[in-house]
CSV table of C-alpha atoms (C1' of nucleotides) in Angstrom, one decimal:
chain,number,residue,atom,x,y,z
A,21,UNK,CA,-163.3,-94.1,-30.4
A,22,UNK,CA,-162.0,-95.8,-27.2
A,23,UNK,CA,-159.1,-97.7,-27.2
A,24,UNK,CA,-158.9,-101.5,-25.4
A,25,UNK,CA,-156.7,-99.9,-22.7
A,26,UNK,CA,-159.2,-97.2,-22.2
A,27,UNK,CA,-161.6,-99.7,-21.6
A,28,UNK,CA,-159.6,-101.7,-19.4
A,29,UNK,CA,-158.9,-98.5,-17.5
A,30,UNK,CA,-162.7,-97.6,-17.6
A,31,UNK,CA,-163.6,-100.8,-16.1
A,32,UNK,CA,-161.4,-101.3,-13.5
A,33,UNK,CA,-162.5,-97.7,-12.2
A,34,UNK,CA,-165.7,-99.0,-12.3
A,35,UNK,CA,-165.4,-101.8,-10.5
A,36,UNK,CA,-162.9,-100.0,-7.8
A,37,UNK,CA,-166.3,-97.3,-7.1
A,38,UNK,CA,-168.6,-100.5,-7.1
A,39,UNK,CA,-166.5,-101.7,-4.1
A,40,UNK,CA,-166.2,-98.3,-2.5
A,41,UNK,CA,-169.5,-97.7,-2.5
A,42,UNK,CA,-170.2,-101.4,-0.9
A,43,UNK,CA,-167.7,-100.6,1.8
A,44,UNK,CA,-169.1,-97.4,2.5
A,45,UNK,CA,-172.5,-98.7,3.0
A,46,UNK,CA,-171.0,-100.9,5.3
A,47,UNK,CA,-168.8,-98.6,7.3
A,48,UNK,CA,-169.4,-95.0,6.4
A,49,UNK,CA,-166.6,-93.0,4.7
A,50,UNK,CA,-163.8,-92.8,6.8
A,51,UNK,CA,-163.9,-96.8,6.5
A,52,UNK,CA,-163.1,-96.7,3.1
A,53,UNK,CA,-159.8,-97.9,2.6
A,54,UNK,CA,-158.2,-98.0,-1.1
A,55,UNK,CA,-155.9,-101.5,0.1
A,56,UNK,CA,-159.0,-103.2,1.1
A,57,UNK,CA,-160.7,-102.2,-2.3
A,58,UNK,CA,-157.3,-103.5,-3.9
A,59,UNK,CA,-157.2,-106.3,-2.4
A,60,UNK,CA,-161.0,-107.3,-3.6
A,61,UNK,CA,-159.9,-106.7,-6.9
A,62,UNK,CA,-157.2,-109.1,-6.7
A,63,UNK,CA,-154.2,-106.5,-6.9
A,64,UNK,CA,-152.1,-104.4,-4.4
A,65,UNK,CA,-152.8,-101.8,-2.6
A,66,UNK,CA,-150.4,-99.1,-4.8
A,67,UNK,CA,-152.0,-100.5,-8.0
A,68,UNK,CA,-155.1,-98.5,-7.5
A,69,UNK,CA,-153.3,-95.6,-7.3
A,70,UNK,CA,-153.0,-95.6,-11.1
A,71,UNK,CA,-156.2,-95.5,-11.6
A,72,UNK,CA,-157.2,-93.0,-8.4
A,73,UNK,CA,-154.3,-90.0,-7.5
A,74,UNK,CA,-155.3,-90.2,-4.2
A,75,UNK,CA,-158.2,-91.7,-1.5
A,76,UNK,CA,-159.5,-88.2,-1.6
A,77,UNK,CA,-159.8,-88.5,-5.4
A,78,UNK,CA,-161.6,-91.7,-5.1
A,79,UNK,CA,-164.5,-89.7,-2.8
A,80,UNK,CA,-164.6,-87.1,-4.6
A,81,UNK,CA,-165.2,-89.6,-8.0
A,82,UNK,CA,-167.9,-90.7,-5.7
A,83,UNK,CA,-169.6,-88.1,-4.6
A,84,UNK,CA,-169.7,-86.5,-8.6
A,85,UNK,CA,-171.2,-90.4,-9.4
A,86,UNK,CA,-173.9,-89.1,-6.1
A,87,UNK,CA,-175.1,-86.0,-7.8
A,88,UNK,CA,-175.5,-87.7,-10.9
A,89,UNK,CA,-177.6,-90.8,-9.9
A,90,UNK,CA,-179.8,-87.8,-8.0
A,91,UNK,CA,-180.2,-86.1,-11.0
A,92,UNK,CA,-181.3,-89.0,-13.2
A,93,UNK,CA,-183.7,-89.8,-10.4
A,94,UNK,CA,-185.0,-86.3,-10.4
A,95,UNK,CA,-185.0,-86.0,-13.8
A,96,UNK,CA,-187.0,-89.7,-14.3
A,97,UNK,CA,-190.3,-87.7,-12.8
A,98,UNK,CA,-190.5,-85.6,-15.4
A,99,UNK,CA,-192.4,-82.5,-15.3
A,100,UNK,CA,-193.8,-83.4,-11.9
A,101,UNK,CA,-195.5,-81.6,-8.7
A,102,UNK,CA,-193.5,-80.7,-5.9
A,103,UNK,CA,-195.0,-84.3,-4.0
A,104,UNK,CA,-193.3,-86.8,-6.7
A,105,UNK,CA,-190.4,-85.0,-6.9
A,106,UNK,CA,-190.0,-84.7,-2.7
A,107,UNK,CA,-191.1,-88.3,-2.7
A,108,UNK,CA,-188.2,-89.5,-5.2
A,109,UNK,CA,-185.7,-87.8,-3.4
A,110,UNK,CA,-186.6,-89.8,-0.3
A,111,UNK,CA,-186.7,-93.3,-2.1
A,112,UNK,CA,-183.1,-92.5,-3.5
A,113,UNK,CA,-182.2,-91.5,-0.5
A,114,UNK,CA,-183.6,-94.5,1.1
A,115,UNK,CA,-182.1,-96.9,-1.4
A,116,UNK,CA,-178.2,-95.7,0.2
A,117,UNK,CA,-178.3,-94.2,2.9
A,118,UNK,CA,-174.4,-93.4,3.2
A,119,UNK,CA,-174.8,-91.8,-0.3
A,120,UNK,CA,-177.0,-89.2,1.3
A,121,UNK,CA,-174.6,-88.2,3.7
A,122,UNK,CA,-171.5,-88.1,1.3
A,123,UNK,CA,-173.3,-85.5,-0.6
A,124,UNK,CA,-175.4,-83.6,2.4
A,125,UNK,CA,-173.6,-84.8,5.6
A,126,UNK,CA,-170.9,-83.8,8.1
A,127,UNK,CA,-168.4,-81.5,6.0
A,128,UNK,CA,-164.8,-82.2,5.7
A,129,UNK,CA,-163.1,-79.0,7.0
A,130,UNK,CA,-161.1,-77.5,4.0
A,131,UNK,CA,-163.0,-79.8,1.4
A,132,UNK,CA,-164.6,-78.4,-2.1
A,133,UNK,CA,-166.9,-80.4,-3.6
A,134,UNK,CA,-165.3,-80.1,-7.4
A,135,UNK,CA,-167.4,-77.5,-9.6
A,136,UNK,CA,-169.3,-79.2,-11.7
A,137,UNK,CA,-171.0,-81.1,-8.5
A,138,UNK,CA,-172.5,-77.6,-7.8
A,139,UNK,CA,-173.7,-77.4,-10.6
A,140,UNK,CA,-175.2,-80.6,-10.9
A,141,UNK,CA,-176.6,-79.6,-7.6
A,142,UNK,CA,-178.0,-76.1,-9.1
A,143,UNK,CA,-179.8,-78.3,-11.7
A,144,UNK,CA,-181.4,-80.5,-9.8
A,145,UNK,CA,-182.5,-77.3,-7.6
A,146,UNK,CA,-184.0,-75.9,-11.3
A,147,UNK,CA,-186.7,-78.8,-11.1
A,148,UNK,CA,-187.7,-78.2,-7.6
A,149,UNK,CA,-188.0,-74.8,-8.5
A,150,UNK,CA,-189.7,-75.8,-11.7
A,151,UNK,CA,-191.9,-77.9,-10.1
A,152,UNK,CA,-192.6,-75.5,-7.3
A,153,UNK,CA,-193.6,-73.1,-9.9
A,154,UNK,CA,-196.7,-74.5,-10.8
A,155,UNK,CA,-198.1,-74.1,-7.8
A,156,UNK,CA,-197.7,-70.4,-7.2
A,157,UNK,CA,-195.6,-67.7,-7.0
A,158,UNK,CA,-192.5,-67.2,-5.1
A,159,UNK,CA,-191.1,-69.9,-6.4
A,160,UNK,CA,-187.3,-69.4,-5.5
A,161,UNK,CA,-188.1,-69.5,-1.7
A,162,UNK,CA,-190.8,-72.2,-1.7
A,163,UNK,CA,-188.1,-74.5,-3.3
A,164,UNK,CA,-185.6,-73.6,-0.7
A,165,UNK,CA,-188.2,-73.9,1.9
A,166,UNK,CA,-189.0,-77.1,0.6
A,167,UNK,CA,-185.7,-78.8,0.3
A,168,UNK,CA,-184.2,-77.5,3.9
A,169,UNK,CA,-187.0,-79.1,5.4
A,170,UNK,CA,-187.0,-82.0,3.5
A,171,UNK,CA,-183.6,-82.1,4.0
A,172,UNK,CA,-184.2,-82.2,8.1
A,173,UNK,CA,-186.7,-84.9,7.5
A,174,UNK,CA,-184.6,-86.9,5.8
A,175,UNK,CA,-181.5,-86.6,7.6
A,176,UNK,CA,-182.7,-87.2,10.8
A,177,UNK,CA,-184.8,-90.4,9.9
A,178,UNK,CA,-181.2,-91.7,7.6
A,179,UNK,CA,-179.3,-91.4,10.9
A,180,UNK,CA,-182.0,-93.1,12.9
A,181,UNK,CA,-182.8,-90.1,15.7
A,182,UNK,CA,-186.1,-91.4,15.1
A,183,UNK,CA,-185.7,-95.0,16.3
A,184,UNK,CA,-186.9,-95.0,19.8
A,185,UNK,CA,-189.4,-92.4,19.5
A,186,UNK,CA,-192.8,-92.9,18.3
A,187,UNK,CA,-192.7,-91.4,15.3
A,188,UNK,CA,-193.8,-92.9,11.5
A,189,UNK,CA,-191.3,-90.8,9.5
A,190,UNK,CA,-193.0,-92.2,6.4
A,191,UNK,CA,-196.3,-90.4,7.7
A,192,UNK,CA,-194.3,-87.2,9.0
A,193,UNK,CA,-192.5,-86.8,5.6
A,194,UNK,CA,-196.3,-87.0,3.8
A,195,UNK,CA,-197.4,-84.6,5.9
A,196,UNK,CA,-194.5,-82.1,5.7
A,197,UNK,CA,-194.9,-82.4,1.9
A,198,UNK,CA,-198.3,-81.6,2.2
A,199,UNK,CA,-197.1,-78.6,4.1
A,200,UNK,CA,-195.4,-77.6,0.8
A,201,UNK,CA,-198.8,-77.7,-1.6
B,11,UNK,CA,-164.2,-86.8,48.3
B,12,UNK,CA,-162.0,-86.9,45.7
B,13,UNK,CA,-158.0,-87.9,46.0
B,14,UNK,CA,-155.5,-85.9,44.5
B,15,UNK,CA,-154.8,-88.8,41.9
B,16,UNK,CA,-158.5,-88.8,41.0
B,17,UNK,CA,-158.2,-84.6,40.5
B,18,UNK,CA,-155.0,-85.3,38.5
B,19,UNK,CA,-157.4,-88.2,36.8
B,20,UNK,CA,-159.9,-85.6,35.6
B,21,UNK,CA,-157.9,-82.7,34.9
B,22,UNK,CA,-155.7,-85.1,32.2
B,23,UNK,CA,-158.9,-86.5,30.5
B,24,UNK,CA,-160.5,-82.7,30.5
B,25,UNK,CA,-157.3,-81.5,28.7
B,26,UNK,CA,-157.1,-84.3,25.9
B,27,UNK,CA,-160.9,-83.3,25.4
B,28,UNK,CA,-160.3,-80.2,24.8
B,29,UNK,CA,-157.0,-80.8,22.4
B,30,UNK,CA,-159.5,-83.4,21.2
B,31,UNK,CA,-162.3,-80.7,20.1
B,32,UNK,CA,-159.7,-78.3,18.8
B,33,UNK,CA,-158.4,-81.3,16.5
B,34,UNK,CA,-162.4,-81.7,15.7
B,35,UNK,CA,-163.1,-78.4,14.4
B,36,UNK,CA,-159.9,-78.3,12.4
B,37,UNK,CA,-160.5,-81.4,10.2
B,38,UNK,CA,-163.6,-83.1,11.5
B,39,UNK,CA,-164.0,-86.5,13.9
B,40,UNK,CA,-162.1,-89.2,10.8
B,41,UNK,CA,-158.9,-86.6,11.6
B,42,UNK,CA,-159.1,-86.4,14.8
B,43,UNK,CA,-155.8,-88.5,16.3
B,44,UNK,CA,-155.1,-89.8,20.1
B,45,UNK,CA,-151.7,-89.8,19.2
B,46,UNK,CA,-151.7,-85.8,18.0
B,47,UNK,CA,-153.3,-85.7,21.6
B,48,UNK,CA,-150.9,-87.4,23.7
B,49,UNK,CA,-148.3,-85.2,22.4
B,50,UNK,CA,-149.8,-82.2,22.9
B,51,UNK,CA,-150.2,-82.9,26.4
B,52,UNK,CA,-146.6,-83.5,26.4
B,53,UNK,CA,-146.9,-87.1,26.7
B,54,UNK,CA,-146.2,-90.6,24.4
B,55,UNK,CA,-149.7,-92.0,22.8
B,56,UNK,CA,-150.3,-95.3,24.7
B,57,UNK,CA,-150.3,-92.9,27.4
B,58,UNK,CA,-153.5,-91.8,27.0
B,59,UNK,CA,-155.0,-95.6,26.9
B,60,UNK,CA,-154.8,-95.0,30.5
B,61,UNK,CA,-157.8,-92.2,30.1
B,62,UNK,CA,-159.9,-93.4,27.7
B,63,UNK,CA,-160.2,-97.1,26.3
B,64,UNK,CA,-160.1,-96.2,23.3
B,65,UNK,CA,-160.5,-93.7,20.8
B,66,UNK,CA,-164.2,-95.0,19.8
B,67,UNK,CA,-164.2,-93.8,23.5
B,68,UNK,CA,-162.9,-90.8,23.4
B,69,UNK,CA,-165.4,-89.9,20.9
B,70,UNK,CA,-168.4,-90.8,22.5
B,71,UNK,CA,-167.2,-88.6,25.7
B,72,UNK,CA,-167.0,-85.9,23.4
B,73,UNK,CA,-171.0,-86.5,22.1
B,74,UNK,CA,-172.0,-87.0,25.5
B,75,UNK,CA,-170.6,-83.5,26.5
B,76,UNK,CA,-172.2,-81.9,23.5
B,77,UNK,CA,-175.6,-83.5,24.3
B,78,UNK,CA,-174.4,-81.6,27.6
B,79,UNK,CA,-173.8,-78.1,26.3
B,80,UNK,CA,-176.1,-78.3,24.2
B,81,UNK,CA,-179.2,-79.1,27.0
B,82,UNK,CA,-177.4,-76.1,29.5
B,83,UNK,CA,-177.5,-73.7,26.3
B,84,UNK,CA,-181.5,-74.7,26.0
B,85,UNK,CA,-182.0,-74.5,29.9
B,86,UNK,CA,-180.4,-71.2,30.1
B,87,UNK,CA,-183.1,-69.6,27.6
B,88,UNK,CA,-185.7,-70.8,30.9
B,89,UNK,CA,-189.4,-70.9,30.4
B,90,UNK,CA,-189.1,-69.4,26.7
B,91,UNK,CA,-191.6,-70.1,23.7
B,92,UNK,CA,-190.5,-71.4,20.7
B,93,UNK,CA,-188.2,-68.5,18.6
B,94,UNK,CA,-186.0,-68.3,21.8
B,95,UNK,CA,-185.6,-71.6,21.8
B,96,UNK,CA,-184.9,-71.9,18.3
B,97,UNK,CA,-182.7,-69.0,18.4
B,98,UNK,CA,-180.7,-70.5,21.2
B,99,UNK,CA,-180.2,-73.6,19.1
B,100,UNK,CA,-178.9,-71.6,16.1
B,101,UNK,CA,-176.3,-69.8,18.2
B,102,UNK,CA,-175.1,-72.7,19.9
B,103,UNK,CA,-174.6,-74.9,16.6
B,104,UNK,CA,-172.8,-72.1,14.8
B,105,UNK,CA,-170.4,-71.5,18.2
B,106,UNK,CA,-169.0,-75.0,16.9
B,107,UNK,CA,-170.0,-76.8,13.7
B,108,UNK,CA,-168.4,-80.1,14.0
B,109,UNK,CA,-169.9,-80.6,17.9
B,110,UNK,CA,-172.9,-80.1,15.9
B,111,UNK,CA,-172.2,-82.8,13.1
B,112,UNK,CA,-170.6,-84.9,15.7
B,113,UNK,CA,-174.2,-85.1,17.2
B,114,UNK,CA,-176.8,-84.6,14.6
B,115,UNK,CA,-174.4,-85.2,11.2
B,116,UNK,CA,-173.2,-88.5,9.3
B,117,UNK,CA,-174.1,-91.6,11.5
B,118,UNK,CA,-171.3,-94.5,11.8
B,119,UNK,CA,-172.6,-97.6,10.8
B,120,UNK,CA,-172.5,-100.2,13.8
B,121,UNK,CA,-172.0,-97.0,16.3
B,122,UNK,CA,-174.8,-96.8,18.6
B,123,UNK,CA,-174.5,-93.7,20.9
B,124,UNK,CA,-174.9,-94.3,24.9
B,125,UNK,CA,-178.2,-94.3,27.0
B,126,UNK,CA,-178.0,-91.4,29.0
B,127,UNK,CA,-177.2,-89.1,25.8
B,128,UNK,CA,-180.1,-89.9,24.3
B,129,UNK,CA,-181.8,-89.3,27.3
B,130,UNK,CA,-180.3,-85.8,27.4
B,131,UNK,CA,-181.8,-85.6,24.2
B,132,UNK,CA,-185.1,-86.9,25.3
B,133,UNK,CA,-184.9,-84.0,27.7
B,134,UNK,CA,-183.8,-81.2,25.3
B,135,UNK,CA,-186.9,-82.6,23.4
B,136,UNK,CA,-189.3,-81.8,26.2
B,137,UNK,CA,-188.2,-78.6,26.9
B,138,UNK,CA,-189.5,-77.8,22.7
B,139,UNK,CA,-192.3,-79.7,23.4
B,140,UNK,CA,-193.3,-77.6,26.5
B,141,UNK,CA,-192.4,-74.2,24.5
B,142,UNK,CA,-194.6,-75.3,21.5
B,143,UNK,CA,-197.9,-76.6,24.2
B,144,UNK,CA,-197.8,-72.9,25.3
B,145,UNK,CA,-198.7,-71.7,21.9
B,146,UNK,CA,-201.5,-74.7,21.4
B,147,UNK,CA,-202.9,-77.9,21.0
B,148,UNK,CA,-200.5,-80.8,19.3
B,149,UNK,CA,-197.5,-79.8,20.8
B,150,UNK,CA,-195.6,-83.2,20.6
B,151,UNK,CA,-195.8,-83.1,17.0
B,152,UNK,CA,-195.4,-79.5,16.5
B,153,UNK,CA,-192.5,-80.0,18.5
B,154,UNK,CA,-190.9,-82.5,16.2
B,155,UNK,CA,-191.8,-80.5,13.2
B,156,UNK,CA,-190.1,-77.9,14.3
B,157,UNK,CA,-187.3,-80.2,15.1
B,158,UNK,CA,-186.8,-81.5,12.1
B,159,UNK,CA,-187.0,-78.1,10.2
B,160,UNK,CA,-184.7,-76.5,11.9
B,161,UNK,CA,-182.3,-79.0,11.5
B,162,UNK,CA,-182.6,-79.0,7.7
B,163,UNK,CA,-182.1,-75.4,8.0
B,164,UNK,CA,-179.1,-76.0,10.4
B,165,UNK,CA,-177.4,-78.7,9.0
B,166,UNK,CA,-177.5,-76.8,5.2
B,167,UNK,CA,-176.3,-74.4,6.5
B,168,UNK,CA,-173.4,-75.3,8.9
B,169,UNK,CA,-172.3,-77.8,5.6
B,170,UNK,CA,-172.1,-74.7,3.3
B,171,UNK,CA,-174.6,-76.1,1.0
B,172,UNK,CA,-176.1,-72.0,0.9
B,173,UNK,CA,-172.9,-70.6,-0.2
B,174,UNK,CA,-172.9,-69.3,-3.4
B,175,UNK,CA,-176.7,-69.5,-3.3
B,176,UNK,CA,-178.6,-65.8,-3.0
B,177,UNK,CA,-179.8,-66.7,0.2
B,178,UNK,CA,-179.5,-64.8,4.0
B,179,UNK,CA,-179.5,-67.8,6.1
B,180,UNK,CA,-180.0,-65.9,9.6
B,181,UNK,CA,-183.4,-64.6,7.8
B,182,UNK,CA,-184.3,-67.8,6.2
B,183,UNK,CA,-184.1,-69.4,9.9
B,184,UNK,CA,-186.3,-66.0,11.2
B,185,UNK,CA,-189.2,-66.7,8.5
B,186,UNK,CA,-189.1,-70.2,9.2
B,187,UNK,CA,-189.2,-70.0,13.0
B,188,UNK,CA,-191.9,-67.9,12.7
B,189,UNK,CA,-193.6,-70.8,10.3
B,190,UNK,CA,-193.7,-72.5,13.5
B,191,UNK,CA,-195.9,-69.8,16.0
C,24,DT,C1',-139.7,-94.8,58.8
C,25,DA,C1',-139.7,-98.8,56.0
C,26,DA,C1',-142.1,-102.0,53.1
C,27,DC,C1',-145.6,-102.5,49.9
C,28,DT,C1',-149.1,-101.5,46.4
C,29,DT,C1',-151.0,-98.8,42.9
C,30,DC,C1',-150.6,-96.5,38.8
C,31,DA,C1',-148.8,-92.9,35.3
C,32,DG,C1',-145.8,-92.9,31.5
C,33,DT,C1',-142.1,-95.2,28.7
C,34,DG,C1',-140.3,-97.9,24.6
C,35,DA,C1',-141.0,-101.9,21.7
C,36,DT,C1',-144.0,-104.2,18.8
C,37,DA,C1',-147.9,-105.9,15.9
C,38,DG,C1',-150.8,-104.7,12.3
C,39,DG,C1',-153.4,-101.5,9.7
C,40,DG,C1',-153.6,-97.2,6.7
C,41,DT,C1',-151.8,-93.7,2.6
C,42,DC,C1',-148.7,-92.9,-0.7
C,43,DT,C1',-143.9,-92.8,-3.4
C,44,DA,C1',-140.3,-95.0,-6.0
C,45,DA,C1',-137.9,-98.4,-8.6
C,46,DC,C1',-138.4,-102.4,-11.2
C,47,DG,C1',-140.3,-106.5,-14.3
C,48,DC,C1',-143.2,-107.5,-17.8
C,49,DA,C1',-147.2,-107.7,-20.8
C,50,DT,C1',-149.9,-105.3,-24.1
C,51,DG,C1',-150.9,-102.5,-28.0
C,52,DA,C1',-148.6,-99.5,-31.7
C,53,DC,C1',-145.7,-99.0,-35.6
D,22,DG,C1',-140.5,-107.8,-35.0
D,23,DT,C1',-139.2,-104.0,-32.4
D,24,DC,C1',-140.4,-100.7,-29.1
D,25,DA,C1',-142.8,-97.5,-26.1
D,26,DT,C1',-146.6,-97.3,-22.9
D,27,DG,C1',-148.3,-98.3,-18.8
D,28,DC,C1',-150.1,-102.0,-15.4
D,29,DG,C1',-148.9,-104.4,-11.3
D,30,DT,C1',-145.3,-105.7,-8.3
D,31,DT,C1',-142.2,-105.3,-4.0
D,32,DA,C1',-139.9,-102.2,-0.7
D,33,DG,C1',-140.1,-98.6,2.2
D,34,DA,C1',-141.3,-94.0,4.6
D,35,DC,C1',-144.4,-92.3,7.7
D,36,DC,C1',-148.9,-92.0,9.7
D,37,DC,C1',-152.4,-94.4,12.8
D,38,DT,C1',-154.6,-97.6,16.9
D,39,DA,C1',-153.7,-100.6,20.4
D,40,DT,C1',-151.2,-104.0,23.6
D,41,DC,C1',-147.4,-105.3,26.5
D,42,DA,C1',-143.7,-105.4,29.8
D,43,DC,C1',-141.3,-102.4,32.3
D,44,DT,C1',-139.6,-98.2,35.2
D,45,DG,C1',-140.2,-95.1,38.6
D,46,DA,C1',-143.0,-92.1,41.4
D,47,DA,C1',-146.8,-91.5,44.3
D,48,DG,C1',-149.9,-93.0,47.9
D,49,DT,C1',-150.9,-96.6,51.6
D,50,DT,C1',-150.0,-99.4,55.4
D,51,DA,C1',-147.4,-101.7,59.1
DNA sequence: TAACTTCAGTGATAGGGTCTAACGCATGAC
DNA sequence: GTCATGCGTTAGACCCTATCACTGAAGTTA
């Protein structure tokens, strides 16, 4: 049973991450600025701050939201091969790049991801390692091998190291997963 | 032949960089503050403006001195094949984890790093790609796959994402260097 | 040596940020 | 219809980056 206030209160959240992620697609993190979000919601800056205890809050809100939109695109491949699954995680990671980074980029120094993140994390790991199970044995360290270096794949091409060189991280990444079969 | 105001010059803007890389391994580049800076060095903040532009400026003379460590560190390993290069790369990112995100970690939208350190990366490149032509044919893209999986194993690890995970991170980065002969 | 130029460092200021506190006022509860 | 809850406001403390005009010291030149 939710209340009209609760909804109000849900919504307005809503709408606050909806902005925070647009502004951190366009400037990264540190950009994000709770007055700007205010202001495109048509209130004050120290409005928000009934809704969010804090800017670090507000990330972290985001970063929770992260692991779950990665986990209902893991989990949307079903019982899948070690290929779909790698190639889903590169088209949700494609589709925001700053998202990618907020969850597996530079760490903030004394930061904790909240605990239920990790564990969101460990689930997600449980397909790979599902999937990486039907293909032989071992499969603990073939998932971990295949996440670290789909990981690196990813991360460079997201940051754009590859611009400049000639290099078709499309091709590399297919290959790399091939590597994995 | 340098003046003595051009010595005082340097030795200034080397001291703010180093306050400036202490500030970036205690809380990361978004903490990192020219005003903090200026009073370290016992002077006012618009001081400093008369060092570096800006601190957007500041930062990128930071990346451009990693891109230099980083290519001394991989000269000093000399004519080495691939594991001693890798090896090299691992000890030198875990000397400093935020140089290493500061170079190879979340990119800035709208930031575009200068020529002549991506040319010192271009050079750092061919020194892998040289190490991985003495083991065989293909060496430009065995070069970049090894590139690109080391820095998945890197990056994981430098962010913490192993920790609370079973895994020995020194012997994951053995097994997969050795992936690579 | 005296006059002059260059330049490091200052305080003041503009404009942005996070976040707290006190206050009006509308909404939903009884 | 009264009343408590809680949303949004303004004011303000304290950060930050960055610019500007100014002081005074250092180096340069006549």
């Amino acid at each position: 049973m939710t209340t009209p206030r609760e909804r109000y209160r849900a919504q307005v959240r809503a709408e606050a991450m909806e902005k925070a992620w647009e502004q951190i697609a366009a400037s990264g993190a540190p950009g994000l600025s709770l007055n700007a979000i205010a202001k495109q919601l048509g209130m004050t800056g120290p409005a928000l701050y009934r809704y969010f205890a804090s800017r670090d809050e507000l990330i972290t809100e985001l970063i929770r939201e992260g692991y779950g939109s990665l986990e209902t695109a893991v989990a949307a491949v079903g019982e899948a091969d070690v290929a779909a699954l790698a190639g889903a995680l590169r088209a949700w990671a494609l589709a925001d790049r700053q998202r990618y980074f907020l969850m597996y980029g530079t760490p903030v120094p004394g930061y904790h991801a909240p605990e239920d993140t990790r564990e969101t994390a460990r689930r997600i790991m449980d397909r790979l390692v599902a999937a990486c199970a039907k293909a032989g044995p071992d499969a603990q360290s073939r998932a971990l091998r295949a996440w670290t270096r789909l990981h690196g794949l990813l991360s460079l091409e997201l940051a754009g190291h590859f611009s400049g060189m000639p290099v078709d991280p499309a091709a590399l990444f297919e290959s790399e997963v091939e590597s994995l079969g």
